[in-house]
Tab-separated table of C-alpha atoms in Angstrom:
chain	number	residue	atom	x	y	z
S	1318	UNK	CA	28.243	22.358	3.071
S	1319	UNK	CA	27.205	19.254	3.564
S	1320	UNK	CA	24.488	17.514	0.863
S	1321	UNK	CA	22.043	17.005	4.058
S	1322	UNK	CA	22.194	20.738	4.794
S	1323	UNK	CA	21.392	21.425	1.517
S	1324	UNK	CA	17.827	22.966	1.360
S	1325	UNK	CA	17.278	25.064	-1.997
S	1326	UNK	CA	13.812	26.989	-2.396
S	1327	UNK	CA	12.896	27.069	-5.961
S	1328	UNK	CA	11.902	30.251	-7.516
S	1329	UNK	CA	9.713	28.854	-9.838
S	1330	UNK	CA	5.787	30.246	-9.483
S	1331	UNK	CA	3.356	28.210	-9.662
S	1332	UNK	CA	-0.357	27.549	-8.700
S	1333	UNK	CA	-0.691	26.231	-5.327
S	1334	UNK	CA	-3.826	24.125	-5.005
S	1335	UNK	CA	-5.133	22.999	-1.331
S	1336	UNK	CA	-7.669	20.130	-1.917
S	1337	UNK	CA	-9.262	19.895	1.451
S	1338	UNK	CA	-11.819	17.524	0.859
S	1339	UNK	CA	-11.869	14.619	-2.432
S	1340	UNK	CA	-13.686	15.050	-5.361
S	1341	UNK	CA	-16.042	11.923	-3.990
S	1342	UNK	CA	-15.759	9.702	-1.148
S	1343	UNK	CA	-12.664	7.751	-0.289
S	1344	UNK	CA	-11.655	4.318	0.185
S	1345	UNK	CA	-8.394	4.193	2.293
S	1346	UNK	CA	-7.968	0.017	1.084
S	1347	UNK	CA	-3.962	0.174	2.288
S	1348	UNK	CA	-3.743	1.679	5.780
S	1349	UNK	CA	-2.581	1.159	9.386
S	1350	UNK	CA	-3.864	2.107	13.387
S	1351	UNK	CA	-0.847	1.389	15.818
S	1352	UNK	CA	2.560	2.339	15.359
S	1353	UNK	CA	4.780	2.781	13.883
S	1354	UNK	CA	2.873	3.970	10.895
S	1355	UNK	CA	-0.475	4.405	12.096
S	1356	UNK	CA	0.278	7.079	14.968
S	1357	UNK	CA	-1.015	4.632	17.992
S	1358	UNK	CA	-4.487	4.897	17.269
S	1359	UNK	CA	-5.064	1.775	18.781
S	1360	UNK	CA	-4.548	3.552	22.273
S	1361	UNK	CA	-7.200	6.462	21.217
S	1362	UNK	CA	-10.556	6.961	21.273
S	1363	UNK	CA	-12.239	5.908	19.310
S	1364	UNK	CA	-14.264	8.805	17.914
S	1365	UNK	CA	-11.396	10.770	17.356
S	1366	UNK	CA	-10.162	8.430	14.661
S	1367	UNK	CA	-13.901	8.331	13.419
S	1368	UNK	CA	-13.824	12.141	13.503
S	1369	UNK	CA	-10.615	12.385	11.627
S	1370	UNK	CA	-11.629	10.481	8.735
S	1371	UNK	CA	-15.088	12.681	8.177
S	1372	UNK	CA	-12.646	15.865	8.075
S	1373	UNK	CA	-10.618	13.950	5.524
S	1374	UNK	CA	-13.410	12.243	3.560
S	1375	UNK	CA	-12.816	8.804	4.727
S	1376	UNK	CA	-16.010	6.864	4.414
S	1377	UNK	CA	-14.592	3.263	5.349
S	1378	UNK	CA	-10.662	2.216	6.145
S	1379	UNK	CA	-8.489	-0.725	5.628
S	1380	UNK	CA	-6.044	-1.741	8.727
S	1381	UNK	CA	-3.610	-4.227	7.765
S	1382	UNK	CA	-2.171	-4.519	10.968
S	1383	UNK	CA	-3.698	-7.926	12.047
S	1384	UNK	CA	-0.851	-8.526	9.997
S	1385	UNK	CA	1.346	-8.848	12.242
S	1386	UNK	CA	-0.119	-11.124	14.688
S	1387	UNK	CA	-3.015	-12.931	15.402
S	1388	UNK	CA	-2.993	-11.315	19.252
S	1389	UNK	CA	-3.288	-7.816	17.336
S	1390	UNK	CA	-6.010	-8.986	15.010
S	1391	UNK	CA	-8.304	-10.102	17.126
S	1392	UNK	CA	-7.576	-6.405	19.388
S	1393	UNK	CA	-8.005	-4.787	16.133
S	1394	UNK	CA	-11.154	-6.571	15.218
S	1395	UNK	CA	-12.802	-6.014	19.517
S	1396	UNK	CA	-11.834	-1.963	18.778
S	1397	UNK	CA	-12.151	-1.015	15.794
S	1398	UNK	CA	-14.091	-3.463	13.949
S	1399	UNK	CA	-16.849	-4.642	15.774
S	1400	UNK	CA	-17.950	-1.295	17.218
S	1401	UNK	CA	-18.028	0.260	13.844
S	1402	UNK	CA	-18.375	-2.605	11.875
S	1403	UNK	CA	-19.401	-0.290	8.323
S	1404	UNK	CA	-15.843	1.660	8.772
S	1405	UNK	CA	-13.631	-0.539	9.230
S	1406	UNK	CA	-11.964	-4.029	7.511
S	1407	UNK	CA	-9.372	-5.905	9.303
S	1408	UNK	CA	-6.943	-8.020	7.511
S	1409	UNK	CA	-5.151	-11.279	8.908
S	1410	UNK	CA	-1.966	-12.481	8.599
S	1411	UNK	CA	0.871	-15.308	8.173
S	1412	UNK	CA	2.971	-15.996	11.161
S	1413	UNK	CA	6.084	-17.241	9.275
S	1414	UNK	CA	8.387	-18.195	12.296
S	1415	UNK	CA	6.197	-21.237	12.466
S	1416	UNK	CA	8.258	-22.858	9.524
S	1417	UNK	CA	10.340	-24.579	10.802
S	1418	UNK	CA	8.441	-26.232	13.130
S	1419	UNK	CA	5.892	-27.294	10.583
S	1420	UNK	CA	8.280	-27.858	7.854
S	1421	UNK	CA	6.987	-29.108	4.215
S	1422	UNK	CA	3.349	-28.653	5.686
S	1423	UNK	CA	3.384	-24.945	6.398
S	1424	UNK	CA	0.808	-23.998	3.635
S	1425	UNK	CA	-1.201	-26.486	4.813
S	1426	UNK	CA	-0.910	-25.309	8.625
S	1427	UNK	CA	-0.921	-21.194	7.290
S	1428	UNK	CA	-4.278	-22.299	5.034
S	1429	UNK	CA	-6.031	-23.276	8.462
S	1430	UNK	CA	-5.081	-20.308	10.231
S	1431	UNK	CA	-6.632	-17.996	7.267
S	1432	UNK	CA	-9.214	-19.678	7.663
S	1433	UNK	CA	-9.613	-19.399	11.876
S	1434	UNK	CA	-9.166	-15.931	11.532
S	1435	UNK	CA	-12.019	-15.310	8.701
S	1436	UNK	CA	-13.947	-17.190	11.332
S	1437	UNK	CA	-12.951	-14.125	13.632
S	1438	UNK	CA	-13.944	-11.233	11.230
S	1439	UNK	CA	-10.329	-11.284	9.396
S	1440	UNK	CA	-11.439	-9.688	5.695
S	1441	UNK	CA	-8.499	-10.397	3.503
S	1442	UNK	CA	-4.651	-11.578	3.910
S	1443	UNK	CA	-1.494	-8.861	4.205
S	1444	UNK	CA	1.785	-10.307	3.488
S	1445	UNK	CA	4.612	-8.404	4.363
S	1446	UNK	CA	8.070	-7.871	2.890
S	1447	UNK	CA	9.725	-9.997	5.382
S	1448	UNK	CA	8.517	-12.746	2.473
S	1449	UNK	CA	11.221	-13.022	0.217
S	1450	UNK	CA	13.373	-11.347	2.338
S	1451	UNK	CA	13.991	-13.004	5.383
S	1452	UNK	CA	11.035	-15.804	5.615
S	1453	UNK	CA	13.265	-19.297	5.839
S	1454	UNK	CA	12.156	-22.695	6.139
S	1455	UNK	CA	12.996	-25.860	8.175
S	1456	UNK	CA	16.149	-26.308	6.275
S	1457	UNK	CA	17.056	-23.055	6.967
S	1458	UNK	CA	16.591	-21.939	3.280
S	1459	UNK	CA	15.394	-18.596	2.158
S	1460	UNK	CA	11.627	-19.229	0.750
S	1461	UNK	CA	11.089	-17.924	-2.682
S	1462	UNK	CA	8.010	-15.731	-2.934
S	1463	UNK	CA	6.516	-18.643	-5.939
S	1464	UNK	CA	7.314	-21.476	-3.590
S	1465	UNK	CA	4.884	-24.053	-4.203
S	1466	UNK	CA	4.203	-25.130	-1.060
S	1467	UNK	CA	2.602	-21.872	-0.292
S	1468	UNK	CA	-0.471	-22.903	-2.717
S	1469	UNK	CA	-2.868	-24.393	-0.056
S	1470	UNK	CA	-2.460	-20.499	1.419
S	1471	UNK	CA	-2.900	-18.629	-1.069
S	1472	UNK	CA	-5.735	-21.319	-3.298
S	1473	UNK	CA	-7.636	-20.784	0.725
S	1474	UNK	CA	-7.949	-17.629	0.306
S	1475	UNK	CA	-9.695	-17.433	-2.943
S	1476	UNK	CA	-12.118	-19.925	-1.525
S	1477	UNK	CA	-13.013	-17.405	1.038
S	1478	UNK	CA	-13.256	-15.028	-1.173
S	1479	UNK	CA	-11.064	-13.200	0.947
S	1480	UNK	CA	-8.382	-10.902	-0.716
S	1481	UNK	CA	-4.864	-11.483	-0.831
S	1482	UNK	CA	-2.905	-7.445	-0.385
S	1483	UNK	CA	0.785	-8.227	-1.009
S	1484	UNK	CA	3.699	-6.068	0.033
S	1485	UNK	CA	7.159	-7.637	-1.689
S	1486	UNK	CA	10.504	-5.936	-2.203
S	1487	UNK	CA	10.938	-2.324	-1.478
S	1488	UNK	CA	12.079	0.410	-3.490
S	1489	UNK	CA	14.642	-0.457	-6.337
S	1490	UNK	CA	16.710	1.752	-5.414
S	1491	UNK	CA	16.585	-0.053	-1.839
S	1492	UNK	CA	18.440	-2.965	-3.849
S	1493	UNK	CA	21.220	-0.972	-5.279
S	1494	UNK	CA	24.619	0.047	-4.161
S	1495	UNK	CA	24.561	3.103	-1.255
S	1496	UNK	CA	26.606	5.331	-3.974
S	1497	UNK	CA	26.271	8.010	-5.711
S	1498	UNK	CA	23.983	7.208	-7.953
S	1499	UNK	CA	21.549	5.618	-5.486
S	1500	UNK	CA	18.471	7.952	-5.935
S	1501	UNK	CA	17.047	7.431	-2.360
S	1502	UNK	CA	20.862	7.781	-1.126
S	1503	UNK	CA	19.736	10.401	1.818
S	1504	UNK	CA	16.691	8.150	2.833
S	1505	UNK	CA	19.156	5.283	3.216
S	1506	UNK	CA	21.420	6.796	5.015
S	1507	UNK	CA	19.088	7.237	7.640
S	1508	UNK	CA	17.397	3.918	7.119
S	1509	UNK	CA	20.227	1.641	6.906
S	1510	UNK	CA	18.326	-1.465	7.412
S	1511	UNK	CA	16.148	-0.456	4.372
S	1512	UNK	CA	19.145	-1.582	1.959
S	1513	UNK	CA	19.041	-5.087	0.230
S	1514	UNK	CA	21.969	-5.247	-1.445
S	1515	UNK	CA	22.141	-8.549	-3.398
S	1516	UNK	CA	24.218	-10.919	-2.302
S	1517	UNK	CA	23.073	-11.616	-0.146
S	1518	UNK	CA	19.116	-10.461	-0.618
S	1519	UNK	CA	17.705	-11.821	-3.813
S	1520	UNK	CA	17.566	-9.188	-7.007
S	1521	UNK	CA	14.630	-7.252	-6.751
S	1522	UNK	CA	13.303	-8.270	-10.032
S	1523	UNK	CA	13.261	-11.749	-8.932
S	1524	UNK	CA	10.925	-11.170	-6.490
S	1525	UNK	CA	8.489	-8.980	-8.141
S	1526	UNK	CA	8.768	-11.801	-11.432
S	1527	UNK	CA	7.942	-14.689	-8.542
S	1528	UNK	CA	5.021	-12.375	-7.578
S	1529	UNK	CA	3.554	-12.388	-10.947
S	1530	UNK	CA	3.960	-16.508	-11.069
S	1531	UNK	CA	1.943	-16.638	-8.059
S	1532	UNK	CA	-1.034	-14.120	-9.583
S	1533	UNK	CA	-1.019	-16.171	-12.394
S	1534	UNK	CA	-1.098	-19.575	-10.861
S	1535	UNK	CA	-4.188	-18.618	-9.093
S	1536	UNK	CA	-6.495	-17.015	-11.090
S	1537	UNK	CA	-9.195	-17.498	-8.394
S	1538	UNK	CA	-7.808	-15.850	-5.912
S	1539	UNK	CA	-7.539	-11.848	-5.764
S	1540	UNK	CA	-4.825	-10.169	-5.411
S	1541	UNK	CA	-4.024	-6.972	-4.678
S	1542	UNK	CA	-0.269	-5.583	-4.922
S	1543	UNK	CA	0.889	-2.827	-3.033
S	1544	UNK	CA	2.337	0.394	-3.225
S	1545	UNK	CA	1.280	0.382	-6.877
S	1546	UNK	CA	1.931	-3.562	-7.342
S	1547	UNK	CA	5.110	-3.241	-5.790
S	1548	UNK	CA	7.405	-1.838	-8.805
S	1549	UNK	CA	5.902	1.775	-9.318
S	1550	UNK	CA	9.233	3.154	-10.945
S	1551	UNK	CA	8.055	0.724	-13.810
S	1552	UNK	CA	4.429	0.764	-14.749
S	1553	UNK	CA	4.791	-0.335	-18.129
S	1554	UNK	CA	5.923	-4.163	-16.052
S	1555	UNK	CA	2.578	-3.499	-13.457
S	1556	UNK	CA	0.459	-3.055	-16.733
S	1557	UNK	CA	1.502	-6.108	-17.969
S	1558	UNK	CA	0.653	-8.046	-15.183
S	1559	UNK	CA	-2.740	-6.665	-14.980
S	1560	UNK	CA	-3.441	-7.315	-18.451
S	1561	UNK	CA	-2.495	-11.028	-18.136
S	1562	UNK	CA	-4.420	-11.459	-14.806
S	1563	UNK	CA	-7.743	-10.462	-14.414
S	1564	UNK	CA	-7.716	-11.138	-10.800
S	1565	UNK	CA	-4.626	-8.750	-10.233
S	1566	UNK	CA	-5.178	-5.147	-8.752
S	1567	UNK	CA	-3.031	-2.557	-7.230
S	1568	UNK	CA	-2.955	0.556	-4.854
S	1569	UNK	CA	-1.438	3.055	-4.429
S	1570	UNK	CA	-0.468	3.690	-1.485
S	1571	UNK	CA	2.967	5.113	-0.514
S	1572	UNK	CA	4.216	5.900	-3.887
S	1573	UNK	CA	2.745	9.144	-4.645
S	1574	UNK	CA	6.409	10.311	-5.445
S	1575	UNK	CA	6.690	8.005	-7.906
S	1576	UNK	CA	3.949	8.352	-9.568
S	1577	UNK	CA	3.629	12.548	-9.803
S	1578	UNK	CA	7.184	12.498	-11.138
S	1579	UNK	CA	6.166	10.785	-14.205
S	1580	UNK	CA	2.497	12.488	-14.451
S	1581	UNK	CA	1.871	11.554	-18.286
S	1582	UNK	CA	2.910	7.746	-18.143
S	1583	UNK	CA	1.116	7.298	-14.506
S	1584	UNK	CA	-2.035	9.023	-16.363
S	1585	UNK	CA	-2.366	6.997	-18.711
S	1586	UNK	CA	-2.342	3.881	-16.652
S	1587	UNK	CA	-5.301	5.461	-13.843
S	1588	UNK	CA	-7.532	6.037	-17.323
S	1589	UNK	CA	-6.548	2.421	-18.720
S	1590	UNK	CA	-6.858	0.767	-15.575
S	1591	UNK	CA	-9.232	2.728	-13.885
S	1592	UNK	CA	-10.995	-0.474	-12.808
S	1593	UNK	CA	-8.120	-2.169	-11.424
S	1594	UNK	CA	-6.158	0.364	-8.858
S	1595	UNK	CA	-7.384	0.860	-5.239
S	1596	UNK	CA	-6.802	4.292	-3.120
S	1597	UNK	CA	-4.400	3.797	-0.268
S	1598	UNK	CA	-1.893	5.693	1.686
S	1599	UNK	CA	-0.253	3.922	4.493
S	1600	UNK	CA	0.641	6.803	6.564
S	1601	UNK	CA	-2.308	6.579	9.450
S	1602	UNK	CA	-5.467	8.839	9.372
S	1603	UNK	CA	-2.825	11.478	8.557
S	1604	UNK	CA	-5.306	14.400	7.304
S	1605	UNK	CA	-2.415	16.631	5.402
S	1606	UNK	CA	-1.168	13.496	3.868
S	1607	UNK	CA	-4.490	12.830	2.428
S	1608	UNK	CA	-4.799	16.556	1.233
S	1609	UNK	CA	-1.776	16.170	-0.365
S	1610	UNK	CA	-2.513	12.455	-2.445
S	1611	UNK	CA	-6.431	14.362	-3.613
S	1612	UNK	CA	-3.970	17.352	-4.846
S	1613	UNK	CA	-1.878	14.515	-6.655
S	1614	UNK	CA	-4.813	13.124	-8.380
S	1615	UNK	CA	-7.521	15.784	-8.569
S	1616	UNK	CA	-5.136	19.072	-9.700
S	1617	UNK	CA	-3.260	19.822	-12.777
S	1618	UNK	CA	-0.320	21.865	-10.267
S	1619	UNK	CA	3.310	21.274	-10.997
S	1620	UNK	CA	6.221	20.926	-9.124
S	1621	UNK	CA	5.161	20.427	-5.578
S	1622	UNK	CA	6.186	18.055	-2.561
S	1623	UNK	CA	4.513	14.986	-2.927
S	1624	UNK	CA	4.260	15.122	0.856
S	1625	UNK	CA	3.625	17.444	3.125
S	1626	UNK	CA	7.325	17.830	4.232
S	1627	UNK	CA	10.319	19.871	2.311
S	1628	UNK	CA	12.795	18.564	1.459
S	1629	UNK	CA	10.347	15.471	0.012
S	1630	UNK	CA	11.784	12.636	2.652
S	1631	UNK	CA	11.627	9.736	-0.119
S	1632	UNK	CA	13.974	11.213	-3.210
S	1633	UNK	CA	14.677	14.655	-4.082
S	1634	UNK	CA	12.026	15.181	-6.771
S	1635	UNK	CA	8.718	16.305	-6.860
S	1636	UNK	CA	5.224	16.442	-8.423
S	1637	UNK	CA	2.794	17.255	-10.888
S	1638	UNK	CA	-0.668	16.802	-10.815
S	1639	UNK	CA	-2.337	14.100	-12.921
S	1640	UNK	CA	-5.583	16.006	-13.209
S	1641	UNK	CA	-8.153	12.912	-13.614
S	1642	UNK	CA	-11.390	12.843	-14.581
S	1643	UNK	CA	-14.091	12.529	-12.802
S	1644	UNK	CA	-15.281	8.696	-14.428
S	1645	UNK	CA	-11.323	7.391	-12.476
S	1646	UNK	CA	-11.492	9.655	-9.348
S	1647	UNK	CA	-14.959	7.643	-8.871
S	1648	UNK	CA	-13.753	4.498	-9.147
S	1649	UNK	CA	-9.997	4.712	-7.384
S	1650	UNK	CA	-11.306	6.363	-4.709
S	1651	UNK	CA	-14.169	4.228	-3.640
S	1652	UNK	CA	-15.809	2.466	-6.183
S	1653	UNK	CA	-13.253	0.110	-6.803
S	1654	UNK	CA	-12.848	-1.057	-3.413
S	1655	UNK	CA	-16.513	-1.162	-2.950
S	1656	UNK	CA	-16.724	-4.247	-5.780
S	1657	UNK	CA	-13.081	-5.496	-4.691
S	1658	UNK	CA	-13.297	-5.705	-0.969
S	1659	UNK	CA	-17.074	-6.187	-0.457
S	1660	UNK	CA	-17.540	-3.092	1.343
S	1661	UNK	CA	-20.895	-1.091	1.395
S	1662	UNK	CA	-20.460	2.189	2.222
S	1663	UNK	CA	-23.667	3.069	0.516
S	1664	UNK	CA	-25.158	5.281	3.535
S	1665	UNK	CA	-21.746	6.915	4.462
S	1666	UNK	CA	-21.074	7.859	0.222
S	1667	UNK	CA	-24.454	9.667	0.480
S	1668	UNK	CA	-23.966	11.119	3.787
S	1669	UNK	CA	-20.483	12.361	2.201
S	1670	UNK	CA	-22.956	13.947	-0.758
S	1671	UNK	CA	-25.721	15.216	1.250
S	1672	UNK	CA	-22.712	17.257	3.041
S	1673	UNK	CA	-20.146	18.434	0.570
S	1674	UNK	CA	-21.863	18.382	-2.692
């Protein structure tokens, strides 16, 4: 038999929770609308997408895909945005292939974009894993994610109080050797062009480390690191960070794998930085996906997918509930957001009340 055939039911019995609405209203601060991830809702109705976020509990929704162009922002901001202006934030973006032609002026030139697309409605800044990956300058030279000639970017931002959400690196195990002792060997095998071996990618801990600089170089500015500040296998490092940088946050979107399989550690950092970590999910107004992160955080179950799909399609591992109180469901799931982003959602949280208790 082959390892991918391999699909083992566990006999263990358990209590099976289904959490079909949250606790309180919900924040999605790390999301997209048009594929791949966000299922193309940029070619829907729009009341249907408005009508799938009431079922899930949705009160307002981050779309970070005016990251990846300044042609899709400004569609994202005419369709979603400006028709249901309370709902919906739109973030901006960096177009990096401009490098070379700008050369040892690019923050300069990416600083007066940001601030062109603010002017448009643009509500923060997404950066994107290509950075530190792939992004090269004029000389052809891979740009380090602490490069200082990025400041004038990322020192803009903070004077338009506009938030900085910043994707780096992947996975660690996306950085290791496709062996067998790769944890995410089966994902990778699928996803070839997920692997960054180094040589000749950087080592992934250079990249988050040149993150951190970056936080701390600009205290003014906020930023907000994804998918659980972008090394969830390792909270003890994200803690760090956020106790050195007031002005660092994180989310937690994609990683609910990684943090259910380590449910004591990953409690104890929601209830000591309750204030700091933002709801997100990144999989699209996905409603069985969101049933299945409120599960994560709201239930005290054990050994479940962390998805909706069996085998788990991210490592072969699974869950347990972190059971949080009531004081840090508040707070990730909306309230957080609410102070972070600027977002008043004040007549959609009590509409949310009024209707589900």
């Amino acid at each position: 038999m082959n390892l991918q055939d391999y699909r083992p039911k566990a006999k263990l019995v358990t209590r099976q929770t289904v959490v079909e609405r949250p606790r309180f209203p919900v924040i999605d601060a790390h999301n997209h609308l048009m594929e791949p991830f966000g299922g193309g809702w940029d070619k829907r109705p729009l009341p249907e997408l408005l009508d799938a976020l009431d079922t899930a509990g949705v009160v307002a929704y981050v779309d970070l895909d005016g990251g990846w162009g300044e042609d899709i922002l400004q569609h994202h901001l005419d369709y979603f945005k400006a028709p249901a202006p309370d709902r919906f934030q739109v973030f901006g973006g960096v177009d990096w292939a401009q490098w070379p032609a700008q050369g040892d002026r690019f923050g300069e030139w990416a600083a007066g974009r940001l601030r062109e697309q603010a002017r448009w409605g643009a509500q923060g800044l997404k950066i994107w894993k290509p950075f530190g990956l792939h992004v090269r300058d004029q000389n052809d030279k891979l740009v380090a994610v602490d490069d200082p000639r990025l400041d004038p970017l990322w020192a803009t931002a903070g004077e338009l109080g506009l938030p900085v959400l910043v994707h780096v690196a992947d996975p660690v195990a996306f950085f290791d050797p496709i062996d067998n002792h790769n944890e995410r060997y089966e994902e990778l095998s699928r996803h070839s062009d997920w692997h960054f071996p180094s040589p000749p990618y950087p080592p992934f801990l250079s990249i988050v480390e040149a993150f951190a600089v970056v936080v701390g170089r600009h205290p003014a500015t906020t930023f907000i690191g994804a998918h659980v500040g972008c090394y969830a296998e390792n909270l003890d490092w994200v803690g760090n960070v956020l106790r050195r940088c007031p002005n660092f946050y994180v989310d937690i979107s994609a990683r609910a794998g990684e943090l259910g399989r380590q449910p004591y550690t990953a409690r104890r950092f929601f209830i000591e930085f309750a204030a700091r970590i933002l709801f997100g999910s990144t999989f699209g107004p996905w409603l069985d996906g969101y049933r299945s992160y409120y599960r994560l955080l709201e239930t005290d179950d054990e050994y479940f997918s962390y998805v909706p799909l069996d085998p788990p399609p991210q490592g072969r591992w699974y869950a347990y509930g972190l059971h949080l109180p009531d004081d840090v469901l508040r707070k990730v799931y909306h309230e957080n957001a609410r102070r972070i982003l600027g977002m008043d959602t004040t007549r959609m949280d009590a509409d949310h009340t009024a209707e589900h208790g």
